[in-house]
Amino acid sequence: MRLEGKGLVDRGAPVSFTFDGRSYMGFAGDTLASALLANDVRLVGRSFKYHRPRGILTAGSEEPNALVEVVEGNQQTPNVRATVQEVFDGLVARSQNRFPSLSFDVMGVNDLLSPFFSAGFYYKTFMWPRPFWEKLYEPLIRRAAGLGRLSGRHDEAQYEKAWAFCDVLVIGSGPAGLMAALTAAQAGADVILAEEDARMGGRLLSENCRVDGQPGADWAEAVLDELRGMPNVRLMARTTVTGAYDDGTFGALERVGLHRAPAPHLPRECFWRIVAGQAVLAAGALERAVGFPDNDRPGIMLASAVRSYLHRYGVVAGQRVAVLANNDGARATARDLMAAGVKVVGILDTRPDASAVEDCPVYLNAQVTGTAGRTGLRSVSFRHAGGAAVLEVDLLAVSGGWNPTVHLTCHMNGRPLWREDIAAFVPSPGAVPRLTAAGACNGAFSTAGCLREGRDAALVALAALGRAASDVALPVAEDAPYAITPFWETPGVEGRQWLDFANDVTTKDVKLSAQENFRSVEHMKRYTTQGMAPDQGKNSNVAALAVLADATGRGIPQTGTTTFRPPFVPTSIAAMGAGGRGAGFAPQRFLTSDQASRDRGAPMIEAGLWYRPSYFPKPGEATWLESCNREVLMVRESVGVADVSTLGKIDIQGRDAARFLDLVYTNTFSTLPVGRVRYGLMLREDGHVLDDGTTARLGEQHYLMTTTTAAAGLVMRHLDFVHQAFCADWDVRFVSVTEGWAQFAVAGPKARELLATLLGEVPALPFMGVADVALGSVKGRLFRISFSGEEGYEIAVPTRHGEALFRDLLARAETMGGGPYGMEALNVLRIEKGFITHAEIHGRTTAFDIGMEKMVSAKKDCIGKAAAARPGMVGPEREQLVGLKATGAMTAGAHLFVPGERVHRETDQGYVTSVCWSPVMGAHLALGFLKNGRARHGERVRVVDHLRKIDVVAEVCDPVFHDREGVKLRA
Amino acid sequence: MRYSGLQVIKEGLFGNKGWKPAWRDPAPKAEYDAIIIGGGGHGLSTAYYLAKNHGMTNIAVLEKGYLGSGNIGRNTTIVRANYFLPGNSEFYSHSLKLWEGLELDLNYNVMHSQRGLINLFHSDGQRDAFARRGNMMINQGDDAILLDREGVREMLPFLDFEQTRFPIYGGLYHPRGGTARHDAVAWGYARGADRRGVDLIQNCEVTGIDVEGGRVTGVQTTRGAIKAKKVGIVVAGRSSQVAAMAGMRLPIESHILQAFVTEGLKPVIDHVISFGMGHFYISQSDKGGLVFGGDLDFYASYASRGNLPMVEHVMEAGMTLMPMIGRAKVLRSWGGIMDMSPDGSPIIDRTPVDGLFIDCGWNYGGFKAVPASGWCMAHLMATGESHPVAARFKLNRFATGHVIDEEGTGSQHNLH
Amino acid sequence: MRINCPLCGTRDRREFYYYGAEDYLDRPAPEAPAQAWDDYLHNRDNPAGVTRDLWYHDLGCSSWLVVTRNTVTHEILAVEAVADRKGGAA
C-alpha cells in the first residue's frame, strides 16, 4: 500500500510494468519490490528446495527470496533481485521456479517430503543400481534444482569494461561514505564515490533521522550537491564494488542500462577496474533475521526493510504490523509506522529486560512459536513473559541485529573479528592494505558514529597519501548506543526455522550436520549448502554459525567463519567478459596481401592471430584438394608466390651479435659470411627444441633472424632473457621487425625468371644467399631460401609496399603459368621435402629426435646443450622423425604399430604428425615419430587411427621424399 | 551405519535423530604403523586403500585444518582419462575405472556423473593433436570420439558457431568423462577409512619430520610427537614446505588457479566443455550452478585467491564460446594452490629418506586422480615398490630427462 | 596486482609475463654436474613468504625484472632490472 505524501519516489512520473503477466503501476524511483508491495503483491517467488512461497525480505542487494526473471523480447535475465531492479515503463518481470503458477506450484510437494530431504540426504542414496545415476536420478535432481532459467540464446546485448584511477575510493554513500568523500575531496584528492543504489545517501534515505538539524536525506542531498560541484570528485551510482584485489585494485559493477528500457548501443552493465591509492569502506551493515518456526512466509520482513519501504518509497507492506526484535534499534520501526498511521499491534522483544514503554503493546521475553498464512502472513503465535498469545498480523518486521558488511575486507584472506558487545563480526584492521573501514561496516551503528568514522577514515587516507587534511566540521546527529542481546533461534519449538532462505537451510540441517560430525564451519557450509545461494549467505551465515557454535558447544569466535570471496554481489559473466564476444576475444592480424587473397576467393584460415590463405580456388575445382594439387604442381613445374610475412623477423645488431647468436643457436653463426643465410636450431634451456628458422648476415655486426610464425613472440622474449640475464654487458641489441616487412616466397623452376622481369637483373645469389635489391625507389631484400625444395627466393619490402608487390608478383607469375599458393600447398611442399614445423617440434622433441643432434656444436656452449645431454633425451627408446609412404591415406594423429602385433598403448611405436597426398610422388606421404626410427628405414609399420577408421601399412623411409640431394634447391 | 534410500526414509520418519557421525574424532596415538600427512582427497584415499587393499589399519591421517580443506574442496570437479603420454595414460585410465565403482565401494554417493567431456579444437593442427590423444585413449582401452563441426553443433547447439574469433572445427568427445561432487569424494573416503579403523586426526599440523640415520621415525605435530616407520607426504599445495622438513627441495612451484560458480540455473549445459583457444572449461553442477575455470594466475603464490586479469580472460573466453551464459551471474570465485611440476605430471615415489614417501605435483589435474593416486600411494607405502600404473611418476625423472610433458611447454612450472 | 617497472612506472600485472624463480638467473657452467643443472631447471625453494622471481615487461619496455614479493600476501617489496646485475655469465 502506498502512503500519500511519503517517500522519495517521483509521484509525477508513473510507470507501468508487468509481473507474471499482470500490469501494475509504480513510480520512477521505485524498485520492483517497492512497486509490487505498493500494489499489495506479497508472494513473489518460490524457494529452491521446498518450493516454499516467498515474499520480499529485504530492501537491498542481499535479497534471498524475491528473485525474478526480467524479460526483454526473446531474451531473459534470471535471478534478478526485485529489490535492486528499478521499475521503468515496459518492464516485464516474472516469477521463477514454479509450475504451473506462483500461487499453485506442484513442486510444493517437496515441502511435505522435507523430512526425507535433510541436509546431505543425497550422499546417502541414489547409488544403486549404478547406471541409474546418469539415466534417472541425476536428470531428476537437475530438473528440480536451479532457480532461474537462461534463454539458451546468445546474449547479444552490449556490455562494457573500463578503468578508473583515483586517490581515494569511497565505497558506500551513507553518512560514513559521504563524510569520507567530502573530507577527502575538500583536501584536493581525486575521489570516486561508488554507491550500489540508484540514489546516494545510504540509510539516510531510509531512516527518520536528522543530521545537523535537517532530515537525513536533505543533508545527504546537500553534501552530494557540494560533491557534484567539485571537479576532483566522481560520483558513481548504481555501482557495486565487487572485489578487492592486490595493490589497490577493485572490481566494480555498474548497472548502466538496467533501469530503463533497452536501447541500442547502451551497455547493460559496465565492469570497472578501479585503481585507488587509498580506499574507505563505508558499506554499511545488513540486518539479520531471527529463527522461529515458519519464519520464511511472505509478510515477514526485516525491520530495516520495512523502514526503507516506508521512508524511501512511501510504501507500507501491511495493515496490521508486529515487530520482533532483539535490539533497541528496531523499535524505530514501530514508531515510524505508527507515525505514518499504520496499526502496530505489538512489539515482541526477545529480551526480558528491555524497556516496555512504547505507544503500542510491548511483549518482553517474547518468542515466536509459529506463524500462519501459506502465501501471505496471517498471524503470529508467540509466548512471552506474561504467557502466550496470537496476533493477527499481515506484516512482521524482524530484527536480529546487524551484521557489518565486512565482505570486501575478507577478499584478501582477512578474517573478521567477533565483537561480543554488538554480537557481530567487524573487519580486521589492515585486512586489505590501504583500505580503512568506517561506519556501520566497522561496527559503528549510530549516525554520529558513522559520520565521525567516515571523516576519520578519510583523514587516515589523506595522511597516507601525504596530503594535508581538510577541515570538515562534524555534523550533529543521534548517537544512541546499540543495545542487543543475541537471539538466533527459538528454543524448544517444533517446526523448521529457516536460516538460508534461498537454499532452504534450516536450523535442523545445521544441527544434523553437527550430529554427523560435520562440525567445522566449512564442513557445515558444504554439507548443508548454507550460504551458497544467490544471496551468498549475506542474510544467514552469521546466524548459521551461531547455531553451529551452539550445537557443538563452542563459542562463535572458536567456530570461525567461512570466507567471503569475490564478487560481493552476483556479477554477470557478460559484464566481466565484456568485449570478449565474437571476434573481440583476440586481436586479428592481417597480411598486406589479405585483400588480394580474398579477391581471389581464397578461404582465410586462422594461423595464431594471423589470417592466411588456405588455397586459391580456380573455376572448375570442386574441392580444396584439387586446388592444392594444382598449386603444388605449379610450384614444382613453374613458379608460385606465397605471402610468408607472418614469420617472425628480428633485427640483431652489435659488436657481439655473432657471439650472441652462437649462444642462442645450437649451431654457429659467427662463421657465417656476410651476405649468406644459415638454418638455425634453437633449444629451450631444458634441451628440447624451441624453434627453427633461417638467419641472414646482412653485415659484419648485423643479422636478421627469422622465427616460425607461432614462436615469434616467444623467441623475442627468450632472446631478451638470455641477453639481459646472461650477457647484459655484451654489445648487442635487437628489435622485432616482423611488422616492418612484407615478405613473399617466389618458388619454382621459373622463380628466377619471374624475378628477372621484376628486378631487371636478379643478383647472382648462391643457395642461402642474401642481397639488397631495388624495386624502383623501394629498397628491398632478396633471400635465396626455400621451404619448398625448389629453387626459391623470398623478397622483402617495407610493409606499405606489400600489397602492391604481391599483386604485381601474381600478375607476373600468371603470365608464366604460375600463380599464388596457399597454406595447404605450402604444407604439401614442405612435407615432400621433409621440412619440419611445430607439428613436429611440438615441445617434446629434441635435436636428436629430429636427426639434428649434429647441429649442436661440440665446440661451444649454447642454451639447452647441457640439458639435452641427459640420458632420457637421447637413445633408441626415443621416437625419431621418419618419413612414411603408403598407398592408402594416412592421418596426422594416427599411431604406429608393428604389423601383426596387438594394438595397445604398450605396443605403441609412435605417431604421425603431418600427412599429405603428394601429387608429385603419386603417393600418400607422412612425417611421424617412430621408436628408434632412423634405424628402421625400409621397415613396414601399421598406421592406425581408430577415430577416423584408418588402418594402413606404410613404409618407413627418410623424411626427405623429394630431391634428397638438393639439386633443385641449388639449381 | 550403512547408507541407503531405505535408511533415508527410516531416519526421515523419526526426525533424522539416528544418523551417526560420519567419522570419529580420535586423539592421536603415540605410534602408528604408518602416517599420512594430509587429509585431502589424495591423503584420505591413500589411507582408505592402505586399509582396504593392504590390511594396514593402524594408521593415521594428520590434517592441519579440516578434512578435505585443500584442493579437493575447491576445484571444478572434472573427472576424465584423456591423456596421451605413457605414464599418464595408464594411470588416469586406472583412476577412471576406480571412479566408476566408487559409490558402491564407499557406500557414499559422490555423484560421479559420466556426462561426457568435449574438448573443442579450432584448427587442423589442434585436430591432429587431439586425434593423437584420442587414439592413445583408445589404445589404452578408454573411449574417444572425434566430432566434426556438425557433430559438435548437434551436441552443443548453443555454442557460437558463427561469430567466434576462433571457429569451432570439431571436438574430441570422451563419453566416460564427467564430473563428481568434490566434497563428497573427500567425505566418502574419510568415512570409508574411518570405518576400517583409520584414525583421522583434524587440526593436527605437522611441524617436523623425524629422521634418524637416513630413516624416518615419526613426526612432530601441534598435538605432540607421533612415531611411525612409514610416513607419506600427501599435501599438494604445501608439498615444498613439508618436504623441506625432511631436507628435501622439490621440483615444485606453487601457483594459484581460480575457479568460479554462478547462481543455480535450470539445466542448460549437459556436458563438460573445454575451449581450445583460451583458458575456459565449464560444466553445470547438479544444483544448477555453472562451474567453470581457466588457467593459473601464472605467478607463484600461496594466497588461495587470484586477481582480475585471469578472471576477465576466463569470462571473455566464455563469452566468445557460448554467449548464452552472459546473463548468468557469478556468485563466488576462489583460488586453489597448485603444485606445479616442471613437466605437468605428478610424482608418486620414494624419497631419499627411507620410509618417507611422497605424492605431489598434481598441477591442476589432481581431482580426477584421487582414486588412483591413493591406490598407488598405498601400494608404494605398503610394498615399497611403485605400482605399475604409476611407475613413471619418479621424483628423479627431471634429472634424467624422462619427462612426461603433455603440454610440451618444458621445464617452466607455470606453463603446464 | 601492480608492478613498479623501473623504466615505465607502476603498471597493471597484465602487462607482464611471469617466468619463475630467480634461480633461472644462475645458469650453471656448461660442464657443471648434472645435479647443478637439475637444481637450476627444476628444483625450487618455493617459499610461502618472501621470494624473488622473474617478470618480463612484455607489453612495455621488454625489461626482465627481479621482483621481490610475498607469495602469501602478494605484497611487492622491490623491483629491479635483471640487466642491472653484473651480467656476462655465459
PDB file of C-alpha atoms in Angstrom, chain B residues 258-376:
ATOM      1  CA  GLN B 258      40.938 -19.637  -9.851  1.00  0.00           C
ATOM      2  CA  ALA B 259      37.515 -21.075 -10.461  1.00  0.00           C
ATOM      3  CA  PHE B 260      34.013 -19.682 -10.498  1.00  0.00           C
ATOM      4  CA  VAL B 261      30.447 -20.707  -9.843  1.00  0.00           C
ATOM      5  CA  THR B 262      27.230 -18.990 -10.787  1.00  0.00           C
ATOM      6  CA  GLU B 263      23.849 -18.947  -9.148  1.00  0.00           C
ATOM      7  CA  GLY B 264      21.729 -22.051  -9.647  1.00  0.00           C
ATOM      8  CA  LEU B 265      20.048 -22.292 -13.033  1.00  0.00           C
ATOM      9  CA  LYS B 266      17.771 -24.803 -14.657  1.00  0.00           C
ATOM     10  CA  PRO B 267      19.724 -27.338 -16.773  1.00  0.00           C
ATOM     11  CA  VAL B 268      21.401 -25.659 -19.712  1.00  0.00           C
ATOM     12  CA  ILE B 269      24.785 -27.358 -20.126  1.00  0.00           C
ATOM     13  CA  ASP B 270      24.710 -31.136 -20.063  1.00  0.00           C
ATOM     14  CA  HIS B 271      28.386 -31.931 -20.641  1.00  0.00           C
ATOM     15  CA  VAL B 272      31.809 -30.796 -19.645  1.00  0.00           C
ATOM     16  CA  ILE B 273      33.116 -28.481 -22.352  1.00  0.00           C
ATOM     17  CA  SER B 274      36.571 -27.055 -22.824  1.00  0.00           C
ATOM     18  CA  PHE B 275      37.613 -24.308 -25.201  1.00  0.00           C
ATOM     19  CA  GLY B 276      40.739 -24.854 -27.268  1.00  0.00           C
ATOM     20  CA  MET B 277      41.845 -21.286 -27.895  1.00  0.00           C
ATOM     21  CA  GLY B 278      41.582 -19.733 -24.467  1.00  0.00           C
ATOM     22  CA  HIS B 279      41.507 -20.867 -20.916  1.00  0.00           C
ATOM     23  CA  PHE B 280      37.957 -21.929 -20.255  1.00  0.00           C
ATOM     24  CA  TYR B 281      36.176 -25.104 -19.237  1.00  0.00           C
ATOM     25  CA  ILE B 282      32.691 -25.422 -17.883  1.00  0.00           C
ATOM     26  CA  SER B 283      30.076 -27.784 -16.578  1.00  0.00           C
ATOM     27  CA  GLN B 284      26.838 -27.371 -14.677  1.00  0.00           C
ATOM     28  CA  SER B 285      26.562 -28.818 -11.217  1.00  0.00           C
ATOM     29  CA  ASP B 286      23.579 -30.876 -10.195  1.00  0.00           C
ATOM     30  CA  LYS B 287      22.483 -27.918  -8.081  1.00  0.00           C
ATOM     31  CA  GLY B 288      22.408 -25.830 -11.249  1.00  0.00           C
ATOM     32  CA  GLY B 289      25.457 -23.616 -10.815  1.00  0.00           C
ATOM     33  CA  LEU B 290      27.717 -23.184 -13.800  1.00  0.00           C
ATOM     34  CA  VAL B 291      31.130 -24.270 -12.584  1.00  0.00           C
ATOM     35  CA  PHE B 292      33.989 -23.020 -14.674  1.00  0.00           C
ATOM     36  CA  GLY B 293      37.621 -22.160 -14.629  1.00  0.00           C
ATOM     37  CA  GLY B 294      40.609 -21.157 -16.641  1.00  0.00           C
ATOM     38  CA  ASP B 295      44.325 -21.111 -16.278  1.00  0.00           C
ATOM     39  CA  LEU B 296      46.690 -20.184 -13.498  1.00  0.00           C
ATOM     40  CA  ASP B 297      47.156 -16.611 -12.465  1.00  0.00           C
ATOM     41  CA  PHE B 298      50.706 -17.519 -13.565  1.00  0.00           C
ATOM     42  CA  TYR B 299      52.710 -16.093 -10.650  1.00  0.00           C
ATOM     43  CA  ALA B 300      53.919 -18.215  -7.733  1.00  0.00           C
ATOM     44  CA  SER B 301      51.502 -17.788  -4.862  1.00  0.00           C
ATOM     45  CA  TYR B 302      50.081 -19.356  -1.747  1.00  0.00           C
ATOM     46  CA  ALA B 303      47.337 -16.798  -1.377  1.00  0.00           C
ATOM     47  CA  SER B 304      44.339 -19.005  -2.306  1.00  0.00           C
ATOM     48  CA  ARG B 305      42.969 -16.059  -4.207  1.00  0.00           C
ATOM     49  CA  GLY B 306      43.623 -14.546  -7.567  1.00  0.00           C
ATOM     50  CA  ASN B 307      43.448 -11.316  -9.469  1.00  0.00           C
ATOM     51  CA  LEU B 308      41.266  -9.799 -12.151  1.00  0.00           C
ATOM     52  CA  PRO B 309      43.285 -10.409 -15.332  1.00  0.00           C
ATOM     53  CA  MET B 310      42.573 -14.138 -15.343  1.00  0.00           C
ATOM     54  CA  VAL B 311      39.032 -13.583 -14.091  1.00  0.00           C
ATOM     55  CA  GLU B 312      38.348 -11.373 -17.064  1.00  0.00           C
ATOM     56  CA  HIS B 313      40.110 -13.660 -19.502  1.00  0.00           C
ATOM     57  CA  VAL B 314      38.001 -16.606 -18.405  1.00  0.00           C
ATOM     58  CA  MET B 315      34.781 -14.613 -18.705  1.00  0.00           C
ATOM     59  CA  GLU B 316      35.811 -13.308 -22.140  1.00  0.00           C
ATOM     60  CA  ALA B 317      36.544 -16.822 -23.302  1.00  0.00           C
ATOM     61  CA  GLY B 318      33.133 -17.908 -22.067  1.00  0.00           C
ATOM     62  CA  MET B 319      31.512 -15.064 -23.953  1.00  0.00           C
ATOM     63  CA  THR B 320      33.237 -15.828 -27.230  1.00  0.00           C
ATOM     64  CA  LEU B 321      32.465 -19.520 -26.990  1.00  0.00           C
ATOM     65  CA  MET B 322      28.948 -19.617 -25.568  1.00  0.00           C
ATOM     66  CA  PRO B 323      27.453 -16.142 -25.242  1.00  0.00           C
ATOM     67  CA  MET B 324      24.238 -17.641 -23.923  1.00  0.00           C
ATOM     68  CA  ILE B 325      25.807 -17.745 -20.457  1.00  0.00           C
ATOM     69  CA  GLY B 326      26.270 -13.971 -20.408  1.00  0.00           C
ATOM     70  CA  ARG B 327      23.374 -13.332 -18.079  1.00  0.00           C
ATOM     71  CA  ALA B 328      24.358 -15.955 -15.567  1.00  0.00           C
ATOM     72  CA  LYS B 329      25.810 -14.259 -12.538  1.00  0.00           C
ATOM     73  CA  VAL B 330      28.937 -15.391 -10.762  1.00  0.00           C
ATOM     74  CA  LEU B 331      28.369 -15.943  -7.061  1.00  0.00           C
ATOM     75  CA  ARG B 332      31.805 -16.957  -5.910  1.00  0.00           C
ATOM     76  CA  SER B 333      35.329 -17.185  -7.148  1.00  0.00           C
ATOM     77  CA  TRP B 334      38.094 -18.953  -5.327  1.00  0.00           C
ATOM     78  CA  GLY B 335      41.686 -19.964  -5.784  1.00  0.00           C
ATOM     79  CA  GLY B 336      43.406 -23.226  -5.089  1.00  0.00           C
ATOM     80  CA  ILE B 337      47.129 -23.671  -4.602  1.00  0.00           C
ATOM     81  CA  MET B 338      48.565 -25.927  -7.269  1.00  0.00           C
ATOM     82  CA  ASP B 339      51.749 -27.967  -7.000  1.00  0.00           C
ATOM     83  CA  MET B 340      53.148 -27.187 -10.440  1.00  0.00           C
ATOM     84  CA  SER B 341      55.805 -29.617 -11.599  1.00  0.00           C
ATOM     85  CA  PRO B 342      58.292 -28.990 -14.409  1.00  0.00           C
ATOM     86  CA  ASP B 343      56.536 -31.342 -16.829  1.00  0.00           C
ATOM     87  CA  GLY B 344      52.950 -31.078 -15.687  1.00  0.00           C
ATOM     88  CA  SER B 345      52.849 -34.634 -14.410  1.00  0.00           C
ATOM     89  CA  PRO B 346      52.767 -35.815 -10.807  1.00  0.00           C
ATOM     90  CA  ILE B 347      55.210 -37.559  -8.520  1.00  0.00           C
ATOM     91  CA  ILE B 348      54.431 -40.706  -6.506  1.00  0.00           C
ATOM     92  CA  ASP B 349      57.716 -42.062  -5.284  1.00  0.00           C
ATOM     93  CA  ARG B 350      60.085 -42.953  -2.514  1.00  0.00           C
ATOM     94  CA  THR B 351      62.310 -40.173  -1.241  1.00  0.00           C
ATOM     95  CA  PRO B 352      65.998 -40.238  -0.323  1.00  0.00           C
ATOM     96  CA  VAL B 353      64.838 -40.834   3.286  1.00  0.00           C
ATOM     97  CA  ASP B 354      63.976 -44.475   3.974  1.00  0.00           C
ATOM     98  CA  GLY B 355      60.349 -44.954   4.878  1.00  0.00           C
ATOM     99  CA  LEU B 356      59.376 -41.499   3.657  1.00  0.00           C
ATOM    100  CA  PHE B 357      57.182 -41.377   0.584  1.00  0.00           C
ATOM    101  CA  ILE B 358      55.787 -38.506  -1.395  1.00  0.00           C
ATOM    102  CA  ASP B 359      52.728 -37.932  -3.527  1.00  0.00           C
ATOM    103  CA  CYS B 360      52.734 -34.437  -5.029  1.00  0.00           C
ATOM    104  CA  GLY B 361      52.957 -32.362  -8.174  1.00  0.00           C
ATOM    105  CA  TRP B 362      49.354 -32.726  -9.305  1.00  0.00           C
ATOM    106  CA  ASN B 363      49.435 -29.455 -11.178  1.00  0.00           C
ATOM    107  CA  TYR B 364      45.783 -28.722 -11.733  1.00  0.00           C
ATOM    108  CA  GLY B 365      44.706 -32.236 -12.528  1.00  0.00           C
ATOM    109  CA  GLY B 366      44.593 -33.697  -9.068  1.00  0.00           C
ATOM    110  CA  PHE B 367      40.885 -34.161  -8.550  1.00  0.00           C
ATOM    111  CA  LYS B 368      40.306 -36.888 -11.103  1.00  0.00           C
ATOM    112  CA  ALA B 369      43.458 -38.619  -9.865  1.00  0.00           C
ATOM    113  CA  VAL B 370      42.207 -39.018  -6.302  1.00  0.00           C
ATOM    114  CA  PRO B 371      41.281 -42.715  -6.519  1.00  0.00           C
ATOM    115  CA  ALA B 372      44.348 -43.900  -8.422  1.00  0.00           C
ATOM    116  CA  SER B 373      46.702 -41.650  -6.513  1.00  0.00           C
ATOM    117  CA  GLY B 374      45.557 -43.167  -3.247  1.00  0.00           C
ATOM    118  CA  TRP B 375      45.597 -46.640  -4.744  1.00  0.00           C
ATOM    119  CA  CYS B 376      49.180 -46.276  -5.997  1.00  0.00           C
TER     120      CYS B 376
END
